[in-house]
XYZ file of C-alpha atoms in Angstrom:
488
model
C 102.139 59.462 100.209
C 98.806 58.390 99.427
C 97.157 56.676 102.662
C 98.772 56.759 106.022
C 97.265 53.928 108.919
C 94.506 52.938 105.828
C 93.242 56.514 106.125
C 93.650 58.957 103.156
C 97.001 60.608 102.753
C 97.971 64.360 102.215
C 97.434 64.241 98.418
C 93.931 62.389 98.666
C 91.091 64.813 96.286
C 87.408 64.801 97.056
C 85.713 63.444 94.791
C 82.980 66.234 93.065
C 80.103 64.775 93.465
C 80.630 64.319 97.654
C 81.346 67.862 96.931
C 78.122 68.649 95.223
C 75.695 66.568 97.906
C 77.465 68.618 100.505
C 75.638 71.749 99.595
C 72.822 70.255 100.696
C 72.717 69.262 104.042
C 71.008 70.755 106.492
C 73.053 73.703 108.015
C 75.124 73.126 105.310
C 74.759 74.546 102.376
C 73.889 78.319 100.747
C 71.000 79.594 99.410
C 70.755 80.147 95.540
C 69.828 83.113 94.834
C 72.276 85.199 92.103
C 71.477 84.819 88.274
C 73.812 85.820 85.652
C 73.551 89.697 85.426
C 74.688 89.952 89.985
C 77.406 87.525 89.214
C 77.904 89.124 85.929
C 78.300 92.610 88.331
C 80.329 91.219 91.390
C 83.412 90.750 88.801
C 83.268 94.078 87.325
C 82.289 95.755 90.615
C 85.509 93.682 91.822
C 88.188 94.613 88.873
C 87.207 98.229 88.007
C 88.593 99.760 91.557
C 90.589 102.353 92.343
C 93.171 100.577 89.162
C 91.628 102.746 86.239
C 91.443 105.892 88.322
C 94.953 105.614 88.682
C 96.699 103.149 87.457
C 96.185 104.657 83.901
C 98.588 107.323 84.485
C 101.355 104.439 85.804
C 101.028 103.306 82.411
C 101.307 105.963 80.402
C 104.694 107.097 81.689
C 105.786 104.259 81.493
C 104.016 103.222 77.376
C 103.116 106.387 76.655
C 99.437 106.334 74.267
C 100.358 102.416 73.653
C 98.969 102.145 76.837
C 95.777 101.457 75.036
C 97.373 98.238 73.737
C 98.765 97.152 77.312
C 95.201 97.055 78.450
C 93.813 95.197 75.590
C 97.447 92.506 76.052
C 97.107 92.537 79.942
C 92.901 91.732 79.408
C 94.667 88.588 77.529
C 96.855 87.879 79.362
C 93.670 87.325 81.561
C 91.325 85.721 79.422
C 93.588 82.323 79.362
C 92.966 82.178 83.656
C 89.597 83.650 83.204
C 88.906 80.917 80.911
C 90.212 77.696 83.239
C 88.094 79.860 85.519
C 85.174 79.492 84.234
C 84.865 75.698 83.112
C 86.397 74.198 87.242
C 83.418 77.484 88.377
C 80.246 75.378 85.810
C 81.859 71.496 86.446
C 81.832 72.374 89.951
C 79.694 74.532 91.664
C 80.538 74.377 95.329
C 81.403 77.452 97.315
C 85.517 77.961 97.640
C 86.607 79.592 94.890
C 90.856 77.757 93.926
C 90.532 76.327 96.784
C 87.535 73.881 96.003
C 89.376 72.939 92.227
C 92.279 72.092 93.562
C 90.579 69.922 96.610
C 89.559 68.184 93.609
C 92.128 67.859 91.737
C 95.913 68.389 93.049
C 95.108 66.752 96.293
C 93.982 68.304 100.293
C 97.578 69.443 100.791
C 98.165 72.136 97.968
C 93.905 72.510 98.259
C 95.237 73.497 101.966
C 98.216 75.626 100.914
C 95.892 77.308 98.300
C 93.156 78.170 100.921
C 95.716 79.726 102.893
C 97.025 81.880 100.567
C 94.070 83.195 99.745
C 92.725 83.612 103.363
C 95.290 86.252 103.308
C 95.571 87.449 100.150
C 91.581 88.555 100.442
C 92.104 89.517 104.129
C 95.021 91.869 103.292
C 93.512 92.878 100.236
C 90.255 93.845 101.525
C 92.120 96.071 104.697
C 93.827 97.706 101.886
C 90.908 98.726 99.750
C 89.390 99.463 102.926
C 92.023 102.145 104.059
C 92.163 103.594 100.341
C 88.456 104.060 100.683
C 88.968 106.180 103.494
C 91.747 108.053 101.934
C 89.118 108.330 98.863
C 86.575 109.925 100.594
C 88.483 112.292 102.190
C 89.470 113.203 98.546
C 85.515 113.118 97.845
C 84.249 115.778 100.758
C 87.544 117.964 100.025
C 87.025 118.369 96.024
C 82.850 118.619 96.824
C 82.923 120.282 100.294
C 86.258 121.692 101.128
C 86.313 120.009 104.569
C 88.732 116.684 105.386
C 88.530 114.610 108.538
C 91.117 115.408 111.227
C 94.025 113.043 110.304
C 94.175 111.360 114.124
C 90.931 109.445 112.958
C 91.414 109.009 109.085
C 94.669 107.594 108.809
C 96.120 104.005 110.501
C 99.290 104.939 112.933
C 101.507 104.026 109.966
C 100.168 107.185 107.715
C 100.738 109.386 111.025
C 96.951 109.023 112.920
C 95.995 107.203 115.991
C 92.614 104.857 114.340
C 91.413 105.186 110.728
C 88.037 104.969 111.311
C 86.880 104.975 107.848
C 88.472 101.564 107.494
C 86.908 100.351 110.138
C 83.297 101.496 109.184
C 83.466 100.330 105.127
C 84.224 96.908 106.679
C 81.810 96.895 109.247
C 78.771 97.993 106.954
C 80.053 95.325 104.122
C 80.341 92.536 107.033
C 76.639 93.701 108.451
C 75.830 93.618 104.307
C 76.960 90.447 103.823
C 75.280 88.975 106.630
C 72.234 89.997 105.590
C 72.196 87.891 102.768
C 73.641 87.408 99.529
C 70.370 88.441 97.095
C 71.481 92.088 99.525
C 74.288 91.738 98.820
C 74.390 91.536 95.209
C 70.668 94.655 94.633
C 73.291 97.207 96.754
C 76.795 96.228 94.192
C 74.841 96.260 91.210
C 73.689 99.854 92.043
C 77.269 100.716 92.779
C 78.554 99.030 89.782
C 75.743 101.414 87.717
C 77.562 104.187 89.457
C 80.947 103.784 88.515
C 80.426 102.670 85.241
C 78.562 105.918 84.940
C 81.221 108.412 86.431
C 83.617 106.306 83.160
C 81.265 106.947 81.114
C 80.671 111.131 81.768
C 84.475 110.494 82.049
C 84.600 109.113 78.226
C 81.764 111.621 76.679
C 83.480 113.890 78.032
C 86.768 114.065 76.614
C 85.446 112.677 72.914
C 83.956 115.251 73.143
C 86.770 117.283 73.400
C 89.161 115.563 71.817
C 92.321 115.443 69.564
C 95.175 113.273 67.836
C 97.764 115.182 68.995
C 98.667 113.702 72.259
C 99.453 109.988 69.823
C 102.850 110.672 68.943
C 105.187 109.046 68.878
C 102.520 106.349 69.819
C 104.763 103.803 71.239
C 107.843 105.523 72.399
C 109.440 102.613 74.113
C 108.862 100.248 71.651
C 106.891 96.629 72.260
C 109.174 96.956 75.352
C 107.253 99.903 76.955
C 104.065 97.679 76.178
C 104.813 95.541 77.954
C 106.013 97.070 80.852
C 102.793 99.112 81.076
C 100.946 95.931 80.306
C 102.898 94.479 83.882
C 101.498 97.000 85.899
C 97.706 97.125 84.339
C 97.425 93.752 84.628
C 96.708 93.622 88.487
C 93.603 96.408 87.410
C 92.153 93.201 86.153
C 92.680 90.983 89.196
C 89.020 90.252 90.530
C 87.017 88.275 88.116
C 88.197 85.246 90.212
C 86.119 86.722 93.219
C 82.854 84.943 91.008
C 83.483 82.009 91.191
C 83.649 82.279 94.918
C 79.679 82.614 93.984
C 79.338 79.138 92.252
C 77.181 77.828 95.063
C 74.708 80.709 95.232
C 74.377 80.609 91.529
C 70.699 79.769 90.409
C 72.107 78.123 87.680
C 76.323 78.144 87.429
C 76.417 76.031 84.772
C 75.244 78.531 82.150
C 75.565 82.022 84.767
C 79.062 81.308 85.994
C 81.021 81.553 82.869
C 79.058 83.935 81.019
C 79.845 85.864 84.356
C 83.679 85.345 84.763
C 84.198 85.918 81.106
C 81.240 89.182 80.559
C 82.982 90.876 83.453
C 86.786 90.301 82.011
C 84.880 91.775 78.566
C 83.129 94.645 79.899
C 85.778 96.353 81.453
C 88.616 95.365 79.382
C 85.839 98.020 77.271
C 85.613 100.587 78.963
C 89.287 100.520 80.396
C 90.479 100.587 76.267
C 87.900 103.485 76.137
C 88.644 105.575 79.261
C 92.983 105.205 78.247
C 92.196 105.860 74.664
C 89.783 108.986 76.281
C 92.445 110.254 78.164
C 95.264 110.491 75.800
C 93.237 112.609 73.604
C 92.910 115.280 76.282
C 96.160 115.123 77.765
C 99.397 114.003 77.027
C 101.166 111.131 78.767
C 103.279 113.338 80.838
C 100.535 114.664 82.403
C 98.833 112.062 83.289
C 101.457 110.228 85.322
C 102.593 113.405 87.368
C 98.795 113.615 88.799
C 97.410 111.059 91.521
C 94.607 111.909 90.066
C 94.687 111.303 85.975
C 91.677 111.331 84.900
C 90.439 114.218 86.375
C 93.798 116.104 85.524
C 92.853 115.110 81.829
C 89.409 116.793 82.019
C 90.607 119.537 84.516
C 93.243 120.582 82.015
C 92.432 119.089 78.370
C 88.409 120.305 79.319
C 88.534 122.602 81.372
C 86.558 121.310 83.467
C 87.930 121.983 87.100
C 84.938 120.486 89.095
C 85.058 116.896 87.521
C 87.685 115.972 90.252
C 85.123 116.264 92.779
C 82.239 113.222 89.890
C 85.594 110.885 89.784
C 86.296 111.302 93.406
C 82.764 109.915 93.882
C 83.313 107.741 91.203
C 86.616 106.495 93.099
C 83.987 106.293 96.838
C 81.370 103.793 94.580
C 84.280 101.439 93.563
C 86.580 101.268 96.419
C 82.575 100.458 98.090
C 82.101 97.766 95.121
C 85.173 96.092 95.655
C 85.494 96.055 99.448
C 81.765 94.320 99.118
C 82.847 91.417 96.608
C 86.494 90.790 97.555
C 85.704 90.566 101.176
C 81.842 88.424 99.554
C 84.732 85.736 97.916
C 86.755 85.930 100.993
C 84.215 84.377 103.521
C 82.646 82.110 101.239
C 86.263 80.249 100.496
C 86.653 79.979 104.380
C 83.387 78.476 104.777
C 84.705 75.838 102.515
C 87.391 75.117 104.329
C 85.581 75.424 107.284
C 82.961 72.902 105.992
C 85.652 70.622 104.954
C 87.218 70.453 108.131
C 90.301 72.072 107.723
C 89.326 74.538 110.151
C 87.110 74.863 112.825
C 83.495 73.142 110.925
C 81.036 74.989 114.016
C 82.359 78.164 111.597
C 79.997 76.751 108.906
C 77.288 76.659 109.935
C 74.467 78.475 107.800
C 71.778 81.455 109.707
C 68.516 79.629 108.851
C 67.369 83.108 108.392
C 69.861 84.300 106.410
C 70.948 81.611 104.155
C 74.256 83.053 104.764
C 77.606 81.863 106.880
C 76.559 84.656 109.657
C 78.958 83.656 112.169
C 81.903 83.378 110.092
C 81.824 86.667 108.518
C 81.193 88.575 111.473
C 84.547 87.027 113.043
C 86.189 87.988 109.895
C 84.600 91.384 109.715
C 85.749 91.767 113.186
C 89.143 90.140 112.225
C 89.712 93.039 108.745
C 88.665 96.039 110.529
C 91.002 95.900 113.250
C 94.095 95.139 110.456
C 92.395 98.306 108.414
C 92.419 99.941 111.473
C 95.802 99.426 113.317
C 98.170 97.384 111.046
C 100.923 98.700 108.444
C 100.061 97.493 104.959
C 102.157 98.818 102.678
C 104.699 96.298 103.064
C 101.950 92.934 103.142
C 99.944 94.221 100.523
C 102.301 93.263 97.847
C 101.776 89.457 98.897
C 98.496 90.195 96.848
C 99.677 90.123 93.570
C 102.022 86.819 94.042
C 98.623 84.762 95.942
C 96.587 85.902 92.878
C 99.176 84.486 90.777
C 99.721 81.280 92.220
C 96.182 81.181 92.182
C 95.759 81.513 88.612
C 98.671 79.137 88.084
C 96.739 76.897 90.178
C 93.757 76.525 88.422
C 94.942 76.101 85.011
C 96.792 73.364 86.101
C 93.525 71.562 87.290
C 91.692 72.889 84.418
C 94.127 69.943 82.865
C 94.533 67.380 84.998
C 90.760 67.278 85.517
C 90.711 66.165 81.731
C 93.197 63.319 82.842
C 91.453 62.031 85.868
C 87.620 62.811 85.109
C 87.784 63.278 81.045
C 83.748 62.044 81.316
C 82.954 64.206 83.573
C 80.061 66.896 82.618
C 81.718 70.298 82.041
C 78.910 73.092 80.702
C 81.976 74.866 79.888
C 85.309 73.315 78.248
C 88.300 75.280 78.023
C 89.268 75.790 73.749
C 92.436 74.419 73.068
C 93.357 72.926 76.064
C 95.646 72.645 77.442
C 97.236 74.741 75.341
C 95.501 77.734 76.413
C 95.398 76.811 79.842
C 99.514 76.660 79.802
C 99.383 79.753 78.341
C 97.977 81.260 81.504
C 99.957 79.082 83.662
C 103.424 81.365 81.666
C 101.706 85.005 81.699
C 101.322 83.922 85.767
C 104.532 82.856 86.329
C 106.115 85.730 84.765
C 104.646 88.224 86.282
C 105.231 86.508 89.576
C 109.241 86.188 88.936
C 108.830 90.200 88.457
C 107.820 89.921 91.861
C 111.006 91.498 94.365
C 112.394 89.020 96.711
C 111.254 90.386 99.828
C 107.231 89.727 98.946
C 108.560 85.271 98.020
C 110.225 85.945 101.468
C 107.150 86.472 102.851
C 105.227 84.264 100.948
C 106.965 81.414 102.049
C 106.818 82.403 105.487
C 102.901 82.815 105.878
C 103.045 79.328 103.279
C 105.446 78.015 106.252
C 102.992 79.025 108.740
C 100.182 77.089 107.127
C 101.181 73.995 106.812
C 102.387 73.717 110.579
C 98.628 74.747 111.229
C 97.381 71.867 108.651
C 99.695 69.399 110.459
C 98.019 70.636 113.790
C 95.107 70.711 113.266
C 93.318 70.011 109.456
C 94.873 66.740 108.726
C 93.330 65.239 111.504
C 90.109 67.073 111.590
C 89.693 66.539 107.747
C 86.051 65.403 106.889
C 87.929 63.772 104.336
C 89.594 61.701 107.203
C 86.546 61.577 109.124
C 84.329 60.796 106.120
C 87.175 58.806 104.109
C 84.713 58.053 101.338
C 84.719 61.203 100.326
C 88.274 61.060 98.963
C 90.176 59.509 96.493
C 93.760 58.828 96.891
C 95.372 61.537 95.087
C 96.317 60.684 91.359
C 95.072 57.628 92.144
C 92.238 57.935 89.468
C 92.776 56.672 85.983
C 90.925 58.417 82.813
C 88.387 55.492 82.816
C 87.182 56.177 85.962
C 85.636 59.429 85.081
C 82.493 60.455 86.914
C 79.412 59.080 85.346
C 77.081 61.310 83.138
């Protein structure tokens, strides 16, 4: 379906030049205020969360000391998709990440589906992380001061409480920080990233000072299967680099800074993850790591005899999670903003506050909704949708690179994925493999959510789309030929 009644159809794509032009419209464009350092810190901030503080124990239980290789393998699996994100982010420096890239390559309906998917992924992720923040705050208060908040105000009804006050607090605090401005948010995130890297560095230094090789035998008790199985678990500790691309429109020099930040943040986190895993195995056995809810603290306590390390690592976890909430919620607001500006959701929400240069109204609405979700709604099951939603986005972004190379061969690409389409196809293969391993009930919930989204698109998005009100901004999907690329 290319057109309906002379209007662009559901598979019409947005012209890249039109997308970029919109960012300069009064009241519709975001403030260009962040550079490579802050963007890289956003990537590190989104990636390093509770994952490294917890998942290393689970991975070690599966692969043994070879969990070190699992961290490398998971990083390689992410790298293929990261390269595709880097190409599209530098070529289409517009808010919206995978949603915008899909709109420019695969058409409006597919873009809506991925945008709707990302709304759920980011929203549920922020709420779940905020709940985890409250739990880690209590762990820090207990280990450092011997006190803890009562369950009634520290846990959701699902976990035996009444109202999760810490989760609400962190979401609303981050909401007002994001309203205040992207520059202020990036600076705060940079400080938090520095703190959590210092905490990991503290662990690495102390562990290597007490290092031994006894725990490395046997190195791979489960062989290659154990390494790959652990990599599938560890993969999700790397998710977050895609959030950097949501800052495309606010980057000072997107052509240079975005590829550097996306790839750089993945490299930095891989180095820290591998060093941390090696150090942990050097002072604690895989069984000790697997048997603890706080494996790094347990490693220092049992392997190095530093019992007070739990407080430092608990503080690191609190700071790490705060940074993740900030970056993921930032990404959520920018994706929602792009969809509103395109008319697929209420366009009035895309109004940029002239004082702060941010979509303040939209940010406040999302902050309130997510805080309610974090405070009251059971998250144990729907949080599984975060994984499938992320992997689905990875698939479409990799496809987008391949399609855009054909439909816009002459479009300026400051960064190009090498050996395309081989590496994007590998990115697709890794994502599909991990999606196929997810539980059946997760797929059912995912399909139900997408069906709801398609209904909303038919009832609201299709007729209110900017593409239909200003049809010159789009081209029927798949209609362009290789000779119709954008001029240099």
